[in-house]
Each structure stands twice: as structure tokens, then as C-alpha cells.
Amino acid sequence: MNESAESPPLAAADIAAVVEEESSPQRLVVDDWHTHLLGPLAGSALSLHGVDHLLTYHYVRRKLFAGGHVSPQEFSGWDLEKQGDFTWRTLFVDPPSDGFDEGCHGVVVAMRELGLDPNASTLVEARQFYADTDAQAIQQRCLQLAGVNHVVGTQDVFNDAERDYYENGEWDEDRYYSAFRLDELVLHYPRAVAKLKSWGYGVDDDPGSAGSVAEIRRFITDWHGKLHHVVYGACSFPPTCRVHDTQTQEGTILHRAVLPVLAQLKLPFFMMPGPIRRLSPTWGDAGDGVGLCDMQPYQQLIQQHPQNAFFITPLHNANQYDASVLTCHFDNVIVVGHWWFNLHPGLVEADLRMRLEMTGARFIAFNSDARVMENLVPKWKRFRQILSKVVADKYLDLHRGGRQVTRAGIARTLAAMFDPQRFSMTR
Ligand code: FIX
Ligand code: ZN
């Protein structure tokens, strides 16, 4: 049977409902291309789940500090349960104002979807639920509610707490992919040198010397072999970073070592321009800020390395347009997802429209950036609502323009938006 017989043209009045069905977690099962998650096999210190971790996620914790409810020093001195109780009381039981922000909204939605009461006066029942349910079951439920199949983590081998697990731990091969995180190497080379040396790499203080370049390349290749199923190398960049400039340390490392090895290994480079680390130094990861980037260094980097594939996900909302324009000119770059300070429904909706209108579907529509397993649920739920609304509008537009719209075409297009393999650059 041909496609039109199996999937007849839809009437305008049916399009929105069909898009909504095809965007659901049951029908559209996707891979999450950037998270900070590790599965339960990694143990409870590295694989975070539970109501207290959900409440102390840094999107929420930031509100406590910004609102002056507690000092970061005092808060970090408490155990996790005390932190959870304080956050629950302050922001949910008796809040100074209702929490419309995505951080608090995410807590409410995750609890409701997991069958917990987001209006409870204490966390007693929620904690009992977690005491009665094992970590694998929680993971299974969160992935199912989110409609996520494979999860890409963030593998920072310079992090002493993680490295041992990557070398010696048991890995869930069916579920987890690795992203080889290179921030420490690229942005903090003077710090990285000492560790590289202690691991037997003959680098020196000049990352551009022939010896250092060869040894950095060997380090990346070795760890590509040790990490499980690496799908890309990744680095975030501060707003003023001159990634294209070989006069700088980071430019040298990228041009001479990182990009040549990634090209050899056929791995894309995932670039995250925009964070200002530790803008509020005492707030930990809740204290990072964001700055507008000049996109020209990225344009030059992409242009100078046609043999490399690039993913780009700017943090600043005003950089989204420029990033999409890049994908119109170069076939070795695509835009990915939304995170953190641009992960707000109004911004995401506007970007999704802009991306569809400008590029067709030359992007990976969303990734969760989840750090706690339960983050998957509200983030993907929110994105699916936006996806369904925007894509329905676009299909109605096509229909009005004279194009036949079918369920099969809708399903195919939605699936394509989450599949990087469709780009020749990643094959
Ligand atoms: O650099 C990153 O991968 C960011 O996701 C983090 O640094 C950040 O703290 C975060 O979790 C944002 O959502
Ligand atoms: Zn991240």
C-alpha cells in the first residue's frame, strides 16, 4: 500500500489533534542529546533522583539565594533533607509569591506526574514513596513519562568524583551515551596540565608545542576508547571567548588538537557559548550567569574546519537567531535545543517558530539538560506542549498554502527533529 492510501490527507480541522497525538511521549520517543544524568548503576552520589534532589536542583536553589531566604554558606552546611524541607516550606508551602518560574513549575509537574501531592504541607509522603521505590523503577517511570529512549550524559574525566566510575564502573549500555566534556582542557589548560602529567601524558605549559599537541591528541583518543559510546566532544565557552583565534590558548587547543582528533574519530563538536561561570561565586552552580556572544568567532571556526561537524547551543536568547543563520550557510553545523536561561516557554516557542521558518528542520529541537532524573518529566512535557502548538500552526499554514498534510508526514517530520543522523555531517 502506498503512503497516501495508508495515511490519507487530513482536513484542516483535524491537523492540530493529529499533531498533538504524534507529539506525545507514547508516539514520539526521542533521544535526549544533552543531560548531566547517569543511571542508577553509577550509585546514588552520581545518579541523582528523589524529591530532595529535585528541590535542590540549582534552578530552584537560585531562588532561595536571590530572594535572600538563606545564605549559600548556611544552606550548604545542612544535610540534603534539611535543605529539601527548607526549600519546600519557603517556596511551596508558604511562598512569598506563587512560583511561575520553570524551576518551581518543574517541581510541581514532576511530583504530580509521579503521583505525589504538589500541595502537601510536608515531604513525609513523598519521601515514603521514594523509600518504597527503587532507583531503576524511578528511572523507568521518568523515561516513560518523558518519552526518552537514549540519554547522553556529560562525561568530565577531569572530575575526580566521576573518573573512577567511567574507568571501573558498570555502565548501562542500552540506555546511556557519553559526551566527552572538554571545558577543563580547553578553558583551564594551566590547571589541566598537572593532571595530564600525573596520568602520564608528556604535555608542557605551552599547549601549542609539538609535544603537547601530540599528547593532548593521545589523551582524547585514549579516553574516547575508555568512555562508553561517545557521541560528541563538548565544551562551553564564556561570552568573550575567541574560539577561532590561534593566538589564544583555547584557540590553539581547539585548532591543533581537539578538532583534528574529533574529525578523525568522526565525532561532532558540541559548543555551548554564553555562560559566565560563578558570577555569584558563593552560590555554586546556581551562581553561573549568561552573556551575549559575538557569533563571528564561531562562524570562523566552523568555516575553517569543514571536515568537522559542529553542534551549537548558545545560552543567550539573543544568540539563537545568529546560530540558526549559521546553519543556513554551512552544512557542517546544526543548532541544538534550549537550556537554562533560555529554557523558558515563551522564548522556546518563539525560537522554535524562528528555527522552522528559517531552516526547515535543521536543528535538534530539544534536550533537557537534566541533572536529576525527575527533571526529565517536566522539561520534556513542557517542550512537547510547545512543539505540538507550533508544529500544528505550521502545518495549518502549509495546508492553507495548498499542500496535502498527512499523519505519516507529521510523524516523520517530528521524528526527524530529534535525529542528528539525518545530517550528512554526522554520518
Ligand atoms: O555547562 C553545562 O552543561 C550547563 O548545563 C551547566 O553548567 C549548568 O549548570 C546547567 O545545569 C544548566 O542548565
Ligand atoms: Zn549542561
CSV table of C-alpha atoms and ligand atoms in Angstrom, one decimal:
chain,number,residue,atom,x,y,z
A,1,MET,CA,0.0,0.0,0.0
A,2,ASN,CA,1.4,3.5,-0.8
A,3,GLU,CA,1.7,6.2,1.8
A,4,SER,CA,-1.3,8.2,0.7
A,5,ALA,CA,-3.6,5.2,1.0
A,6,GLU,CA,-2.3,4.4,4.5
A,7,SER,CA,-2.3,8.0,5.6
A,8,PRO,CA,-4.9,10.0,3.7
A,9,PRO,CA,-4.7,13.8,3.5
A,10,LEU,CA,-6.1,15.4,6.7
A,11,ALA,CA,-8.8,18.1,6.9
A,12,ALA,CA,-7.7,21.4,8.3
A,13,ALA,CA,-9.9,20.8,11.4
A,14,ASP,CA,-8.1,17.6,12.2
A,15,ILE,CA,-4.5,18.8,12.0
A,16,ALA,CA,-4.0,20.1,15.5
A,17,ALA,CA,-5.3,16.9,17.1
A,18,VAL,CA,-3.1,14.7,15.0
A,19,VAL,CA,0.0,16.8,15.7
A,20,GLU,CA,-0.8,16.6,19.4
A,21,GLU,CA,-1.1,12.8,19.3
A,22,GLU,CA,2.0,12.4,17.2
A,23,SER,CA,4.0,14.7,19.7
A,24,SER,CA,3.0,12.6,22.7
A,25,PRO,CA,5.6,10.6,24.7
A,26,GLN,CA,3.9,7.4,23.6
A,27,ARG,CA,4.2,8.1,19.9
A,28,LEU,CA,7.4,10.3,19.6
A,29,VAL,CA,10.1,8.5,21.6
A,30,VAL,CA,13.3,10.5,21.3
A,31,ASP,CA,16.9,10.6,22.4
A,32,ASP,CA,17.9,13.4,24.9
A,33,TRP,CA,21.1,14.8,23.4
A,34,HIS,CA,22.5,16.7,26.4
A,35,THR,CA,21.9,15.9,30.0
A,36,HIS,CA,24.0,15.5,33.2
A,37,LEU,CA,22.4,12.2,34.0
A,38,LEU,CA,24.0,8.9,34.9
A,39,GLY,CA,21.9,5.8,35.5
A,40,PRO,CA,21.3,4.0,38.9
A,41,LEU,CA,24.3,1.7,38.2
A,42,ALA,CA,26.5,4.8,38.9
A,43,GLY,CA,25.3,4.8,42.5
A,44,SER,CA,23.4,7.4,44.5
A,45,ALA,CA,26.2,10.0,44.6
A,46,LEU,CA,26.4,10.3,40.8
A,47,SER,CA,22.9,9.3,39.8
A,48,LEU,CA,20.6,11.8,41.4
A,49,HIS,CA,16.9,11.3,41.9
A,50,GLY,CA,14.3,11.9,44.6
A,51,VAL,CA,12.3,14.8,46.0
A,52,ASP,CA,15.2,16.4,47.9
A,53,HIS,CA,17.4,16.4,44.8
A,54,LEU,CA,14.5,17.7,42.8
A,55,LEU,CA,14.0,20.6,45.3
A,56,THR,CA,17.7,21.5,45.5
A,57,TYR,CA,18.2,21.5,41.7
A,58,HIS,CA,20.1,24.7,41.0
A,59,TYR,CA,17.2,26.3,39.0
A,60,VAL,CA,15.2,26.2,42.3
A,61,ARG,CA,18.1,26.8,44.8
A,62,ARG,CA,19.0,30.0,43.0
A,63,LYS,CA,15.6,31.4,44.0
A,64,LEU,CA,16.4,30.9,47.7
A,65,PHE,CA,19.6,32.8,47.5
A,66,ALA,CA,18.3,35.5,45.1
A,67,GLY,CA,15.3,36.0,47.4
A,68,GLY,CA,17.6,36.3,50.5
A,69,HIS,CA,15.8,33.4,52.2
A,70,VAL,CA,19.1,31.8,53.4
A,71,SER,CA,22.8,32.4,52.8
A,72,PRO,CA,24.5,29.9,50.5
A,73,GLN,CA,27.0,29.2,53.3
A,74,GLU,CA,24.3,28.3,55.8
A,75,PHE,CA,22.3,26.2,53.2
A,76,SER,CA,25.3,24.2,52.1
A,77,GLY,CA,26.1,23.3,55.7
A,78,TRP,CA,22.7,21.4,56.0
A,79,ASP,CA,22.1,17.8,55.1
A,80,LEU,CA,20.0,17.1,52.0
A,81,GLU,CA,16.8,16.5,53.8
A,82,LYS,CA,17.0,19.7,55.8
A,83,GLN,CA,17.7,21.6,52.5
A,84,GLY,CA,14.7,19.9,50.9
A,85,ASP,CA,12.4,20.8,53.9
A,86,PHE,CA,13.5,24.4,53.9
A,87,THR,CA,13.0,24.8,50.2
A,88,TRP,CA,9.6,23.1,50.3
A,89,ARG,CA,8.4,25.3,53.2
A,90,THR,CA,9.9,28.5,51.8
A,91,LEU,CA,9.0,28.2,48.1
A,92,PHE,CA,6.0,25.9,48.0
A,93,VAL,CA,4.1,25.7,51.4
A,94,ASP,CA,4.2,29.4,52.3
A,95,PRO,CA,5.7,31.2,49.3
A,96,PRO,CA,6.1,35.0,49.2
A,97,SER,CA,4.5,34.7,45.8
A,98,ASP,CA,3.4,31.8,43.6
A,99,GLY,CA,6.2,30.2,41.6
A,100,PHE,CA,5.7,30.7,37.9
A,101,ASP,CA,9.3,30.2,37.0
A,102,GLU,CA,10.3,27.0,35.3
A,103,GLY,CA,12.3,25.8,38.3
A,104,CYS,CA,9.4,25.7,40.7
A,105,HIS,CA,6.9,24.7,38.0
A,106,GLY,CA,9.1,21.8,37.2
A,107,VAL,CA,9.0,20.5,40.7
A,108,VAL,CA,5.2,20.7,40.8
A,109,VAL,CA,4.8,18.9,37.5
A,110,ALA,CA,7.3,16.2,38.3
A,111,MET,CA,5.6,15.5,41.6
A,112,ARG,CA,2.1,15.4,40.1
A,113,GLU,CA,3.2,13.1,37.2
A,114,LEU,CA,4.8,10.7,39.6
A,115,GLY,CA,1.6,10.6,41.7
A,116,LEU,CA,2.9,12.8,44.6
A,117,ASP,CA,1.0,15.7,46.1
A,118,PRO,CA,2.4,19.0,45.0
A,119,ASN,CA,0.2,20.8,47.6
A,120,ALA,CA,1.3,18.7,50.6
A,121,SER,CA,2.3,20.5,53.7
A,122,THR,CA,5.3,18.3,54.3
A,123,LEU,CA,7.5,15.9,52.3
A,124,VAL,CA,6.7,12.9,54.5
A,125,GLU,CA,4.6,11.1,51.9
A,126,ALA,CA,6.9,11.9,49.0
A,127,ARG,CA,9.9,10.6,50.9
A,128,GLN,CA,8.0,7.4,51.8
A,129,PHE,CA,7.3,6.9,48.1
A,130,TYR,CA,11.0,7.1,47.4
A,131,ALA,CA,11.9,4.8,50.3
A,132,ASP,CA,9.5,2.2,48.8
A,133,THR,CA,10.6,2.5,45.1
A,134,ASP,CA,13.9,1.5,43.8
A,135,ALA,CA,16.1,3.7,41.6
A,136,GLN,CA,15.6,1.6,38.5
A,137,ALA,CA,11.8,1.9,38.8
A,138,ILE,CA,12.1,5.6,39.1
A,139,GLN,CA,14.3,5.9,36.1
A,140,GLN,CA,12.0,3.7,34.1
A,141,ARG,CA,9.0,5.8,35.0
A,142,CYS,CA,10.7,9.1,34.3
A,143,LEU,CA,11.9,8.0,30.9
A,144,GLN,CA,8.5,6.7,30.0
A,145,LEU,CA,6.7,9.9,31.1
A,146,ALA,CA,9.3,11.9,29.2
A,147,GLY,CA,9.2,9.7,26.1
A,148,VAL,CA,13.0,9.4,26.1
A,149,ASN,CA,15.0,6.4,24.9
A,150,HIS,CA,18.7,7.1,24.9
A,151,VAL,CA,20.3,9.6,27.3
A,152,VAL,CA,23.5,11.5,26.5
A,153,GLY,CA,25.4,12.4,29.7
A,154,THR,CA,28.3,14.8,30.4
A,155,GLN,CA,31.5,12.9,31.0
A,156,ASP,CA,34.1,15.1,32.6
A,157,VAL,CA,37.1,12.9,33.1
A,158,PHE,CA,38.9,15.8,34.9
A,159,ASN,CA,36.3,15.5,37.7
A,160,ASP,CA,37.8,13.2,40.3
A,161,ALA,CA,34.4,12.1,41.6
A,162,GLU,CA,33.4,10.8,38.1
A,163,ARG,CA,36.6,9.5,36.6
A,164,ASP,CA,36.8,6.3,38.6
A,165,TYR,CA,33.2,5.3,37.6
A,166,TYR,CA,34.0,5.8,33.9
A,167,GLU,CA,37.1,3.6,34.2
A,168,ASN,CA,35.8,0.9,36.5
A,169,GLY,CA,32.0,1.2,37.0
A,170,GLU,CA,29.3,-0.8,35.4
A,171,TRP,CA,27.6,1.1,32.6
A,172,ASP,CA,24.0,0.8,31.2
A,173,GLU,CA,25.0,0.2,27.6
A,174,ASP,CA,21.4,0.1,26.4
A,175,ARG,CA,20.4,3.5,27.7
A,176,TYR,CA,23.4,5.8,28.2
A,177,TYR,CA,25.7,7.5,25.7
A,178,SER,CA,28.6,9.7,26.6
A,179,ALA,CA,29.6,13.3,25.8
A,180,PHE,CA,33.3,13.8,26.3
A,181,ARG,CA,33.4,17.1,28.2
A,182,LEU,CA,36.5,19.2,27.4
A,183,ASP,CA,36.0,22.5,29.3
A,184,GLU,CA,38.8,21.8,31.7
A,185,LEU,CA,41.3,21.0,28.9
A,186,VAL,CA,40.3,23.9,26.6
A,187,LEU,CA,39.5,26.7,29.1
A,188,HIS,CA,41.7,25.8,32.0
A,189,TYR,CA,44.8,24.4,30.4
A,190,PRO,CA,47.2,25.6,33.2
A,191,ARG,CA,45.1,23.5,35.7
A,192,ALA,CA,44.7,20.6,33.3
A,193,VAL,CA,48.4,20.2,32.7
A,194,ALA,CA,49.1,19.0,36.2
A,195,LYS,CA,46.5,16.2,35.9
A,196,LEU,CA,47.5,15.3,32.3
A,197,LYS,CA,51.1,14.9,33.5
A,198,SER,CA,50.1,12.8,36.5
A,199,TRP,CA,48.2,10.5,34.1
A,200,GLY,CA,51.4,10.0,32.1
A,201,TYR,CA,50.9,12.5,29.2
A,202,GLY,CA,54.0,14.4,28.3
A,203,VAL,CA,52.4,17.8,27.9
A,204,ASP,CA,54.2,21.1,28.8
A,205,ASP,CA,53.0,24.6,29.7
A,206,ASP,CA,52.6,25.5,26.0
A,207,PRO,CA,49.6,23.7,24.5
A,208,GLY,CA,50.9,24.6,21.1
A,209,SER,CA,54.2,22.9,21.3
A,210,ALA,CA,54.6,19.8,19.1
A,211,GLY,CA,54.9,17.6,22.2
A,212,SER,CA,51.8,19.0,23.9
A,213,VAL,CA,49.7,18.8,20.8
A,214,ALA,CA,50.6,15.1,20.2
A,215,GLU,CA,49.9,14.3,23.9
A,216,ILE,CA,46.6,16.1,24.1
A,217,ARG,CA,45.5,14.2,21.0
A,218,ARG,CA,46.6,10.9,22.6
A,219,PHE,CA,44.7,11.8,25.8
A,220,ILE,CA,41.5,12.4,23.8
A,221,THR,CA,41.9,9.3,21.8
A,222,ASP,CA,42.6,7.2,24.9
A,223,TRP,CA,39.6,8.4,26.7
A,224,HIS,CA,37.4,8.1,23.6
A,225,GLY,CA,38.3,4.4,23.9
A,226,LYS,CA,37.6,4.2,27.7
A,227,LEU,CA,34.3,6.1,27.8
A,228,HIS,CA,31.2,4.3,26.7
A,229,HIS,CA,29.6,5.1,23.3
A,230,VAL,CA,30.9,8.7,22.9
A,231,VAL,CA,28.6,10.7,20.6
A,232,TYR,CA,30.4,14.0,20.7
A,233,GLY,CA,33.1,16.1,22.3
A,234,ALA,CA,31.7,19.2,24.2
A,235,CYS,CA,32.8,22.5,25.6
A,236,SER,CA,31.0,25.6,26.9
A,237,PHE,CA,32.6,29.0,26.2
A,238,PRO,CA,32.5,32.3,28.1
A,239,PRO,CA,30.9,35.1,26.2
A,240,THR,CA,34.2,36.8,25.2
A,241,CYS,CA,36.0,33.6,24.1
A,242,ARG,CA,37.9,33.8,20.8
A,243,VAL,CA,37.4,30.2,19.7
A,244,HIS,CA,38.8,31.0,16.2
A,245,ASP,CA,42.0,32.7,17.4
A,246,THR,CA,45.1,30.7,17.5
A,247,GLN,CA,46.9,33.4,19.5
A,248,THR,CA,44.8,32.3,22.4
A,249,GLN,CA,45.3,29.2,24.5
A,250,GLU,CA,41.8,27.9,23.9
A,251,GLY,CA,42.0,28.6,20.1
A,252,THR,CA,45.3,26.7,19.9
A,253,ILE,CA,44.0,23.7,21.7
A,254,LEU,CA,40.8,23.6,19.6
A,255,HIS,CA,42.6,24.1,16.2
A,256,ARG,CA,45.6,21.9,16.8
A,257,ALA,CA,44.4,19.2,19.0
A,258,VAL,CA,40.7,18.9,19.7
A,259,LEU,CA,39.2,19.4,16.2
A,260,PRO,CA,41.7,17.3,14.3
A,261,VAL,CA,41.1,14.3,16.7
A,262,LEU,CA,37.3,14.7,16.7
A,263,ALA,CA,37.4,14.8,12.9
A,264,GLN,CA,39.5,11.6,12.9
A,265,LEU,CA,37.1,9.9,15.3
A,266,LYS,CA,34.1,11.2,13.3
A,267,LEU,CA,32.7,12.9,16.3
A,268,PRO,CA,30.8,16.3,16.3
A,269,PHE,CA,31.9,19.1,18.5
A,270,PHE,CA,29.1,20.4,20.7
A,271,MET,CA,29.6,24.1,21.5
A,272,MET,CA,27.8,25.9,24.3
A,273,PRO,CA,28.6,29.6,24.0
A,274,GLY,CA,27.4,32.0,26.7
A,275,PRO,CA,27.8,31.0,30.4
A,276,ILE,CA,29.7,33.3,32.8
A,277,ARG,CA,30.8,30.9,35.4
A,278,ARG,CA,30.4,31.8,39.1
A,279,LEU,CA,29.0,35.2,38.6
A,280,SER,CA,27.8,34.8,42.2
A,281,PRO,CA,30.8,33.0,43.4
A,282,THR,CA,29.4,31.6,46.7
A,283,TRP,CA,26.3,30.1,45.1
A,284,GLY,CA,28.0,27.1,43.4
A,285,ASP,CA,26.4,26.0,40.1
A,286,ALA,CA,23.4,28.2,40.9
A,287,GLY,CA,25.6,31.3,40.6
A,288,ASP,CA,26.5,31.0,36.9
A,289,GLY,CA,25.4,33.9,34.7
A,290,VAL,CA,25.0,34.4,30.9
A,291,GLY,CA,26.4,36.9,28.4
A,292,LEU,CA,25.7,37.8,24.8
A,293,CYS,CA,28.4,36.3,22.4
A,294,ASP,CA,29.8,37.6,19.2
A,295,MET,CA,29.0,34.8,16.8
A,296,GLN,CA,31.7,35.6,14.4
A,297,PRO,CA,34.4,33.6,16.1
A,298,TYR,CA,32.1,30.6,15.8
A,299,GLN,CA,31.4,31.3,12.2
A,300,GLN,CA,35.1,31.4,11.5
A,301,LEU,CA,35.8,28.2,13.4
A,302,ILE,CA,33.1,26.4,11.5
A,303,GLN,CA,34.4,27.8,8.2
A,304,GLN,CA,38.0,26.9,9.0
A,305,HIS,CA,37.2,23.3,9.8
A,306,PRO,CA,34.9,22.0,7.1
A,307,GLN,CA,36.0,18.4,7.9
A,308,ASN,CA,34.4,18.8,11.4
A,309,ALA,CA,30.8,18.6,12.4
A,310,PHE,CA,29.5,21.1,14.9
A,311,PHE,CA,26.5,21.3,17.2
A,312,ILE,CA,25.9,24.8,18.6
A,313,THR,CA,23.6,25.7,21.5
A,314,PRO,CA,24.0,29.3,22.6
A,315,LEU,CA,22.9,30.2,26.1
A,316,HIS,CA,21.9,33.8,25.5
A,317,ASN,CA,18.5,34.1,23.9
A,318,ALA,CA,19.6,36.9,21.5
A,319,ASN,CA,22.2,34.5,20.0
A,320,GLN,CA,19.6,32.0,18.8
A,321,TYR,CA,18.9,33.8,15.6
A,322,ASP,CA,22.6,34.1,14.6
A,323,ALA,CA,23.1,30.5,15.4
A,324,SER,CA,20.3,29.5,13.0
A,325,VAL,CA,21.6,31.7,10.3
A,326,LEU,CA,24.9,29.8,10.6
A,327,THR,CA,23.1,26.6,9.8
A,328,CYS,CA,21.8,28.2,6.6
A,329,HIS,CA,25.3,28.8,5.3
A,330,PHE,CA,27.3,25.8,6.5
A,331,ASP,CA,26.4,22.2,6.1
A,332,ASN,CA,28.7,21.1,9.0
A,333,VAL,CA,26.7,22.8,11.7
A,334,ILE,CA,23.3,22.4,13.4
A,335,VAL,CA,21.6,24.1,16.3
A,336,VAL,CA,20.6,22.1,19.3
A,337,GLY,CA,18.0,22.6,22.0
A,338,HIS,CA,17.5,25.0,24.8
A,339,TRP,CA,19.0,25.2,28.2
A,340,TRP,CA,18.9,27.1,31.4
A,341,PHE,CA,18.4,30.9,30.9
A,342,ASN,CA,16.7,30.3,27.5
A,343,LEU,CA,14.6,27.4,28.7
A,344,HIS,CA,11.5,29.5,29.3
A,345,PRO,CA,8.3,28.6,27.4
A,346,GLY,CA,7.8,32.0,25.8
A,347,LEU,CA,11.4,32.1,24.5
A,348,VAL,CA,11.4,28.4,23.4
A,349,GLU,CA,8.2,28.9,21.4
A,350,ALA,CA,9.5,32.0,19.6
A,351,ASP,CA,12.8,30.2,18.8
A,352,LEU,CA,11.0,27.1,17.5
A,353,ARG,CA,8.9,29.2,15.1
A,354,MET,CA,12.0,31.1,14.0
A,355,ARG,CA,14.0,27.9,13.5
A,356,LEU,CA,11.3,26.2,11.5
A,357,GLU,CA,10.6,29.3,9.4
A,358,MET,CA,14.3,29.9,8.7
A,359,THR,CA,15.8,26.5,8.4
A,360,GLY,CA,13.1,24.0,7.8
A,361,ALA,CA,14.1,21.5,10.4
A,362,ARG,CA,17.9,22.0,10.6
A,363,PHE,CA,18.2,21.6,14.3
A,364,ILE,CA,17.8,19.2,17.2
A,365,ALA,CA,14.6,20.6,18.7
A,366,PHE,CA,15.2,20.0,22.3
A,367,ASN,CA,17.4,18.5,25.0
A,368,SER,CA,16.6,18.5,28.7
A,369,ASP,CA,20.0,19.4,30.4
A,370,ALA,CA,18.5,17.3,33.3
A,371,ARG,CA,20.7,16.8,36.3
A,372,VAL,CA,18.1,15.0,38.4
A,373,MET,CA,16.2,12.1,36.9
A,374,GLU,CA,12.8,13.7,37.6
A,375,ASN,CA,13.9,16.9,35.7
A,376,LEU,CA,13.2,14.8,32.5
A,377,VAL,CA,9.5,14.8,33.2
A,378,PRO,CA,8.5,18.5,33.3
A,379,LYS,CA,11.1,19.6,30.8
A,380,TRP,CA,10.0,17.2,28.1
A,381,LYS,CA,6.4,17.7,28.9
A,382,ARG,CA,6.7,21.4,28.6
A,383,PHE,CA,8.6,21.1,25.3
A,384,ARG,CA,6.1,18.7,23.8
A,385,GLN,CA,3.3,21.2,24.5
A,386,ILE,CA,5.2,23.9,22.7
A,387,LEU,CA,6.2,21.6,19.9
A,388,SER,CA,2.6,20.5,19.3
A,389,LYS,CA,1.3,24.0,19.3
A,390,VAL,CA,3.9,25.5,16.9
A,391,VAL,CA,4.0,22.5,14.5
A,392,ALA,CA,0.2,22.5,14.3
A,393,ASP,CA,0.3,26.1,13.3
A,394,LYS,CA,3.0,25.5,10.7
A,395,TYR,CA,1.0,22.5,9.2
A,396,LEU,CA,-2.1,24.6,9.0
A,397,ASP,CA,-0.1,27.2,7.2
A,398,LEU,CA,1.2,24.6,4.7
A,399,HIS,CA,-2.4,23.3,4.3
A,400,ARG,CA,-3.7,26.8,3.6
A,401,GLY,CA,-0.9,27.2,1.1
A,402,GLY,CA,-2.2,24.1,-0.9
A,403,ARG,CA,0.0,21.3,0.4
A,404,GLN,CA,-1.6,18.0,1.5
A,405,VAL,CA,-0.8,17.1,5.1
A,406,THR,CA,-0.8,13.5,6.3
A,407,ARG,CA,-0.4,11.8,9.7
A,408,ALA,CA,2.6,9.9,8.3
A,409,GLY,CA,4.2,13.1,7.1
A,410,ILE,CA,3.7,14.7,10.5
A,411,ALA,CA,5.1,11.7,12.4
A,412,ARG,CA,8.2,11.6,10.0
A,413,THR,CA,8.9,15.3,10.4
A,414,LEU,CA,8.6,15.3,14.2
A,415,ALA,CA,10.9,12.3,14.5
A,416,ALA,CA,13.4,14.0,12.2
A,417,MET,CA,13.6,17.0,14.5
A,418,PHE,CA,15.4,14.8,17.1
A,419,ASP,CA,17.6,12.7,14.9
A,420,PRO,CA,21.1,14.1,14.2
A,421,GLN,CA,21.9,11.1,12.0
A,422,ARG,CA,19.8,12.8,9.3
A,423,PHE,CA,22.6,15.3,8.6
A,424,SER,CA,25.3,14.2,6.2
A,425,MET,CA,27.8,15.8,8.6
A,426,THR,CA,27.2,13.3,11.3
A,427,ARG,CA,27.5,10.2,9.2
B,1,FIX,O1,27.5,23.7,31.0
B,1,FIX,C1,26.5,23.0,31.1
B,1,FIX,O2,26.4,21.9,30.6
B,1,FIX,C2,25.3,23.6,31.9
B,1,FIX,O3,24.2,22.8,31.7
B,1,FIX,C3,25.6,23.7,33.3
B,1,FIX,O4,26.8,24.3,33.5
B,1,FIX,C4,24.6,24.4,34.1
B,1,FIX,O5,24.9,24.5,35.4
B,1,FIX,C5,23.2,23.8,34.0
B,1,FIX,O6,22.9,22.8,34.5
B,1,FIX,C6,22.3,24.5,33.2
B,1,FIX,O7,21.2,24.0,33.0
B,2,ZN,ZN,24.5,21.1,30.6
